[in-house]
Amino acid sequence: MRIDAHQHFWRIADRQGQWPPAALAAIHRDFMPEDLQPLLAEADVDGTVLVQTMESEADTAFMLELADRTPSILGVVGWADMKADDAPDAIAELAQHPKLKGLRPMLQDIDDDDWIDDPGLKPAVSAMIDHGLVLDALVLPRHLGPLLNFARRSTRLPIVIDHAAKPQISEGRYSDWRQGMAALAALPNVHCKLSGLLTEAGQQKPQAVRPYAETVLELFGPERVIWGSDWPVLRLAGDYHHWLAQCLDIVPADHHDAIFGSNAFRFYNLGGQRRKTL
């Protein structure tokens, strides 16, 4: 199977006061399954992982409703308040839906860079582990240190770094990002998504992405890298077909099946019911 492990749907009417602003005309409209389906068919993508874009229970409910009626949505990464007193109960309730595969705190938008480095998250993490959920880490390079501390305390929780931590490609910043990513890659429970890099390249040519993508492959290896489109945000920098083609060119052919399919299938347990550890 070919799997797009990172895409979004939204309705602008639900996003008053939320990103994206009207100035980003390419993505300031509704994006629903019928908009993506032709692109999936053209790219021979068999299914996707739908990822949250707002810190709200309503957004997660919206995605799960879409998953119920859209066969191509194989899994959903939702949101829950992981520091709430009732977080374990809320996570247990969400986990009753068979397509809910993980949670994503939007760390890039939280004022406290050390939010994730908090032992107070332990009850939520334990609930996620008990119910077979994973964590998507939406981080920037400045969050890599706190994320490392969290990952070292949470060795039983599968973690994937979204968009390779959004390296500052447009500014040519590389060394600090690589160092932080290398420390996380040393932990076997941490994976990385090959996604979002074209957007981070800004006005630079698409070729500027290659050194960062190749570093991800070098650090995490072919078994812990997962491809995603980040559509429709991708529309700010390119189109679905060209991003997929660029990544197919960067990734050695021997690793295509893993990075463009089986790694996501295994990481998100897209083949069936989660195995609880209760």
Tab-separated table of C-alpha atoms in Angstrom:
chain	number	residue	atom	x	y	z
A	1	MET	CA	0.000	0.000	0.000
A	2	ARG	CA	1.024	3.589	-0.587
A	3	ILE	CA	-0.017	5.744	2.363
A	4	ASP	CA	-0.055	9.503	2.829
A	5	ALA	CA	0.570	9.696	6.569
A	6	HIS	CA	-0.114	13.404	7.019
A	7	GLN	CA	-2.992	15.372	5.507
A	8	HIS	CA	-5.757	17.684	6.711
A	9	PHE	CA	-9.392	18.525	6.067
A	10	TRP	CA	-11.183	21.620	7.339
A	11	ARG	CA	-14.165	23.908	6.921
A	12	ILE	CA	-13.362	27.618	7.019
A	13	ALA	CA	-16.656	28.342	8.780
A	14	ASP	CA	-15.366	26.321	11.754
A	15	ARG	CA	-12.120	28.274	11.946
A	16	GLN	CA	-13.114	31.826	12.869
A	17	GLY	CA	-10.053	33.476	14.395
A	18	GLN	CA	-7.923	30.437	13.575
A	19	TRP	CA	-5.190	29.835	11.013
A	20	PRO	CA	-5.117	30.104	7.994
A	21	PRO	CA	-5.740	33.824	7.455
A	22	ALA	CA	-7.544	35.080	4.373
A	23	ALA	CA	-4.224	36.343	3.006
A	24	LEU	CA	-3.221	32.729	2.341
A	25	ALA	CA	-5.684	32.461	-0.509
A	26	ALA	CA	-4.410	29.074	-1.705
A	27	ILE	CA	-5.641	27.373	1.465
A	28	HIS	CA	-8.298	29.743	2.801
A	29	ARG	CA	-11.290	27.642	1.787
A	30	ASP	CA	-12.929	24.340	2.615
A	31	PHE	CA	-10.918	21.188	1.969
A	32	MET	CA	-12.865	17.949	2.130
A	33	PRO	CA	-12.369	14.328	1.019
A	34	GLU	CA	-13.825	14.959	-2.437
A	35	ASP	CA	-11.074	17.548	-3.036
A	36	LEU	CA	-8.263	15.148	-2.207
A	37	GLN	CA	-9.607	11.967	-3.774
A	38	PRO	CA	-8.590	12.793	-7.391
A	39	LEU	CA	-5.041	13.530	-6.227
A	40	LEU	CA	-4.868	10.236	-4.351
A	41	ALA	CA	-6.091	8.357	-7.402
A	42	GLU	CA	-3.560	10.043	-9.681
A	43	ALA	CA	-0.729	9.283	-7.243
A	44	ASP	CA	-1.837	5.688	-6.565
A	45	VAL	CA	-2.193	6.471	-2.853
A	46	ASP	CA	-4.377	3.853	-1.172
A	47	GLY	CA	-5.144	5.659	2.073
A	48	THR	CA	-4.261	8.503	4.409
A	49	VAL	CA	-3.796	9.515	8.014
A	50	LEU	CA	-5.931	12.571	8.788
A	51	VAL	CA	-4.264	14.915	11.304
A	52	GLN	CA	-5.835	17.555	13.542
A	53	THR	CA	-5.423	21.288	12.968
A	54	MET	CA	-7.194	22.829	15.963
A	55	GLU	CA	-6.970	22.342	19.719
A	56	SER	CA	-10.591	21.357	20.130
A	57	GLU	CA	-12.698	18.315	20.814
A	58	ALA	CA	-15.029	19.475	18.028
A	59	ASP	CA	-12.237	19.253	15.441
A	60	THR	CA	-11.442	15.693	16.510
A	61	ALA	CA	-15.132	14.753	16.344
A	62	PHE	CA	-15.323	16.293	12.853
A	63	MET	CA	-12.385	14.192	11.659
A	64	LEU	CA	-13.757	10.968	13.119
A	65	GLU	CA	-17.092	11.619	11.435
A	66	LEU	CA	-15.278	12.047	8.116
A	67	ALA	CA	-13.345	8.838	8.753
A	68	ASP	CA	-16.580	6.946	9.325
A	69	ARG	CA	-17.775	7.747	5.804
A	70	THR	CA	-14.470	7.980	3.907
A	71	PRO	CA	-12.757	4.628	3.245
A	72	SER	CA	-9.482	6.275	2.241
A	73	ILE	CA	-9.050	7.711	5.764
A	74	LEU	CA	-7.303	4.811	7.462
A	75	GLY	CA	-6.477	6.619	10.689
A	76	VAL	CA	-7.016	9.868	12.575
A	77	VAL	CA	-4.631	11.806	14.807
A	78	GLY	CA	-6.793	13.911	17.088
A	79	TRP	CA	-6.393	16.278	20.020
A	80	ALA	CA	-7.038	16.067	23.741
A	81	ASP	CA	-6.019	18.314	26.615
A	82	MET	CA	-3.219	16.113	27.902
A	83	LYS	CA	-2.783	18.160	31.089
A	84	ALA	CA	-6.441	18.196	32.097
A	85	ASP	CA	-7.379	16.393	35.315
A	86	ASP	CA	-9.667	14.095	33.342
A	87	ALA	CA	-7.178	13.475	30.526
A	88	PRO	CA	-6.981	9.682	31.047
A	89	ASP	CA	-10.767	9.345	30.888
A	90	ALA	CA	-11.024	11.611	27.832
A	91	ILE	CA	-8.298	9.638	26.058
A	92	ALA	CA	-9.988	6.344	26.909
A	93	GLU	CA	-13.239	7.628	25.439
A	94	LEU	CA	-11.589	8.813	22.215
A	95	ALA	CA	-9.774	5.499	21.884
A	96	GLN	CA	-13.092	3.685	21.580
A	97	HIS	CA	-13.200	4.818	17.947
A	98	PRO	CA	-11.213	2.260	15.921
A	99	LYS	CA	-9.777	4.876	13.554
A	100	LEU	CA	-8.412	7.116	16.323
A	101	LYS	CA	-4.720	6.245	16.193
A	102	GLY	CA	-2.940	9.064	17.991
A	103	LEU	CA	-2.948	12.510	19.559
A	104	ARG	CA	-1.131	15.705	18.661
A	105	PRO	CA	-0.503	18.594	21.019
A	106	MET	CA	0.249	21.658	18.888
A	107	LEU	CA	3.575	22.380	20.538
A	108	GLN	CA	4.644	24.929	17.919
A	109	ASP	CA	1.802	27.223	19.025
A	110	ILE	CA	2.243	26.875	22.800
A	111	ASP	CA	4.033	29.835	24.413
A	112	ASP	CA	5.965	27.594	26.820
A	113	ASP	CA	8.688	25.839	24.814
A	114	ASP	CA	9.105	23.386	27.700
A	115	TRP	CA	5.413	22.395	27.786
A	116	ILE	CA	6.181	18.848	26.685
A	117	ASP	CA	8.983	18.450	29.269
A	118	ASP	CA	6.558	18.101	32.171
A	119	PRO	CA	6.284	14.993	34.351
A	120	GLY	CA	2.665	16.022	34.886
A	121	LEU	CA	1.915	14.518	31.465
A	122	LYS	CA	2.483	11.013	32.827
A	123	PRO	CA	-1.221	10.136	33.403
A	124	ALA	CA	-2.091	11.098	29.819
A	125	VAL	CA	0.913	9.256	28.424
A	126	SER	CA	0.031	6.149	30.424
A	127	ALA	CA	-3.506	6.277	29.044
A	128	MET	CA	-2.184	6.601	25.488
A	129	ILE	CA	0.092	3.609	25.963
A	130	ASP	CA	-2.699	1.579	27.562
A	131	HIS	CA	-4.951	2.223	24.579
A	132	GLY	CA	-2.339	1.745	21.872
A	133	LEU	CA	-2.138	5.361	20.746
A	134	VAL	CA	0.867	7.231	19.361
A	135	LEU	CA	2.031	10.845	19.688
A	136	ASP	CA	2.571	13.205	16.757
A	137	ALA	CA	5.008	15.936	17.795
A	138	LEU	CA	4.348	19.222	15.975
A	139	VAL	CA	7.561	20.978	16.931
A	140	LEU	CA	10.064	23.559	15.786
A	141	PRO	CA	13.832	23.184	16.210
A	142	ARG	CA	13.726	25.031	19.549
A	143	HIS	CA	11.500	22.277	20.980
A	144	LEU	CA	13.882	19.411	20.237
A	145	GLY	CA	15.608	19.550	23.642
A	146	PRO	CA	12.369	19.428	25.668
A	147	LEU	CA	10.998	16.743	23.340
A	148	LEU	CA	14.134	14.683	23.938
A	149	ASN	CA	13.610	14.821	27.692
A	150	PHE	CA	9.979	13.777	27.232
A	151	ALA	CA	10.870	10.924	24.883
A	152	ARG	CA	13.499	9.590	27.288
A	153	ARG	CA	10.850	9.413	30.029
A	154	SER	CA	8.248	7.895	27.711
A	155	THR	CA	10.104	5.023	26.077
A	156	ARG	CA	6.953	2.916	25.629
A	157	LEU	CA	5.142	5.652	23.708
A	158	PRO	CA	5.673	5.655	19.930
A	159	ILE	CA	6.484	9.229	18.834
A	160	VAL	CA	6.750	10.709	15.359
A	161	ILE	CA	8.247	14.133	14.671
A	162	ASP	CA	6.041	15.979	12.199
A	163	HIS	CA	7.667	17.744	9.236
A	164	ALA	CA	11.173	16.860	10.486
A	165	ALA	CA	10.704	19.552	13.168
A	166	LYS	CA	10.351	22.276	10.509
A	167	PRO	CA	14.027	23.088	9.955
A	168	GLN	CA	14.728	26.671	8.958
A	169	ILE	CA	15.638	25.784	5.381
A	170	SER	CA	14.885	29.258	4.038
A	171	GLU	CA	17.490	30.674	6.447
A	172	GLY	CA	20.054	27.946	5.778
A	173	ARG	CA	20.112	26.855	9.424
A	174	TYR	CA	21.262	23.247	9.668
A	175	SER	CA	23.793	22.326	12.364
A	176	ASP	CA	21.718	22.881	15.518
A	177	TRP	CA	18.712	21.206	13.908
A	178	ARG	CA	20.789	18.180	12.918
A	179	GLN	CA	22.277	17.859	16.382
A	180	GLY	CA	18.846	17.917	18.014
A	181	MET	CA	17.418	15.435	15.548
A	182	ALA	CA	20.379	13.083	15.987
A	183	ALA	CA	19.781	12.890	19.737
A	184	LEU	CA	16.121	12.010	19.186
A	185	ALA	CA	16.925	9.509	16.447
A	186	ALA	CA	19.052	7.577	18.943
A	187	LEU	CA	15.820	6.621	20.748
A	188	PRO	CA	14.136	3.610	19.088
A	189	ASN	CA	10.603	4.829	19.894
A	190	VAL	CA	11.056	8.069	17.896
A	191	HIS	CA	10.169	8.259	14.197
A	192	CYS	CA	10.182	11.159	11.732
A	193	LYS	CA	7.868	12.317	8.958
A	194	LEU	CA	9.252	13.246	5.574
A	195	SER	CA	6.697	16.016	5.142
A	196	GLY	CA	6.350	19.778	5.233
A	197	LEU	CA	9.887	20.506	4.062
A	198	LEU	CA	8.899	22.150	0.796
A	199	THR	CA	6.896	24.742	2.702
A	200	GLU	CA	9.854	25.445	4.978
A	201	ALA	CA	12.109	26.041	1.952
A	202	GLY	CA	10.222	29.264	1.241
A	203	GLN	CA	11.469	31.043	-1.870
A	204	GLN	CA	14.431	28.733	-2.276
A	205	LYS	CA	14.424	26.154	-5.039
A	206	PRO	CA	12.953	22.739	-4.222
A	207	GLN	CA	16.475	21.290	-4.329
A	208	ALA	CA	17.169	23.034	-1.002
A	209	VAL	CA	15.045	20.341	0.643
A	210	ARG	CA	17.351	17.468	-0.325
A	211	PRO	CA	20.105	17.859	2.329
A	212	TYR	CA	17.498	17.976	5.096
A	213	ALA	CA	15.554	15.015	3.727
A	214	GLU	CA	18.735	13.008	3.286
A	215	THR	CA	19.733	13.818	6.871
A	216	VAL	CA	16.384	12.485	8.094
A	217	LEU	CA	16.994	9.268	6.165
A	218	GLU	CA	20.531	8.992	7.521
A	219	LEU	CA	19.553	9.574	11.159
A	220	PHE	CA	16.320	7.592	11.401
A	221	GLY	CA	16.986	4.909	8.808
A	222	PRO	CA	14.492	3.422	6.353
A	223	GLU	CA	12.348	1.783	9.063
A	224	ARG	CA	11.521	4.971	11.013
A	225	VAL	CA	10.840	7.513	8.268
A	226	ILE	CA	7.218	8.031	7.170
A	227	TRP	CA	6.107	10.032	4.129
A	228	GLY	CA	3.307	12.588	4.237
A	229	SER	CA	2.024	15.289	1.906
A	230	ASP	CA	0.862	17.883	4.457
A	231	TRP	CA	-1.899	18.668	1.945
A	232	PRO	CA	-3.528	21.186	1.661
A	233	VAL	CA	-0.837	23.272	3.422
A	234	LEU	CA	1.428	21.912	0.684
A	235	ARG	CA	-0.450	24.148	-1.765
A	236	LEU	CA	1.470	27.136	-0.368
A	237	ALA	CA	4.682	25.749	-1.864
A	238	GLY	CA	3.841	23.194	-4.536
A	239	ASP	CA	1.438	20.494	-5.605
A	240	TYR	CA	0.765	16.929	-4.558
A	241	HIS	CA	2.245	15.196	-7.596
A	242	HIS	CA	5.523	17.126	-7.608
A	243	TRP	CA	6.119	16.726	-3.854
A	244	LEU	CA	5.577	12.978	-4.099
A	245	ALA	CA	7.841	12.758	-7.156
A	246	GLN	CA	10.548	14.773	-5.400
A	247	CYS	CA	10.480	12.472	-2.372
A	248	LEU	CA	10.473	9.338	-4.547
A	249	ASP	CA	13.617	10.701	-6.170
A	250	ILE	CA	15.330	11.451	-2.849
A	251	VAL	CA	14.497	8.131	-1.172
A	252	PRO	CA	16.459	5.151	-2.552
A	253	ALA	CA	14.187	2.812	-4.501
A	254	ASP	CA	14.901	-0.082	-2.147
A	255	HIS	CA	13.178	1.868	0.653
A	256	HIS	CA	10.102	3.088	-1.228
A	257	ASP	CA	7.775	0.380	0.073
A	258	ALA	CA	8.702	1.115	3.681
A	259	ILE	CA	8.789	4.918	3.677
A	260	PHE	CA	5.777	5.414	1.419
A	261	GLY	CA	3.641	2.716	2.957
A	262	SER	CA	4.531	-0.022	5.393
A	263	ASN	CA	6.167	2.193	8.026
A	264	ALA	CA	2.977	4.252	8.380
A	265	PHE	CA	0.865	1.103	8.318
A	266	ARG	CA	2.861	-0.355	11.214
A	267	PHE	CA	3.396	2.833	13.244
A	268	TYR	CA	-0.289	3.807	13.222
A	269	ASN	CA	-1.505	0.181	13.323
A	270	LEU	CA	-3.717	0.863	10.326
A	271	GLY	CA	-4.502	-2.785	9.762
A	272	GLY	CA	-6.876	-3.405	12.632
A	273	GLN	CA	-7.834	-2.974	16.251
A	274	ARG	CA	-5.312	-1.545	18.697
A	275	ARG	CA	-3.781	-3.916	21.197
A	276	LYS	CA	-4.518	-2.505	24.614
A	277	THR	CA	-2.055	-3.027	27.437
A	278	LEU	CA	-4.535	-2.586	30.274
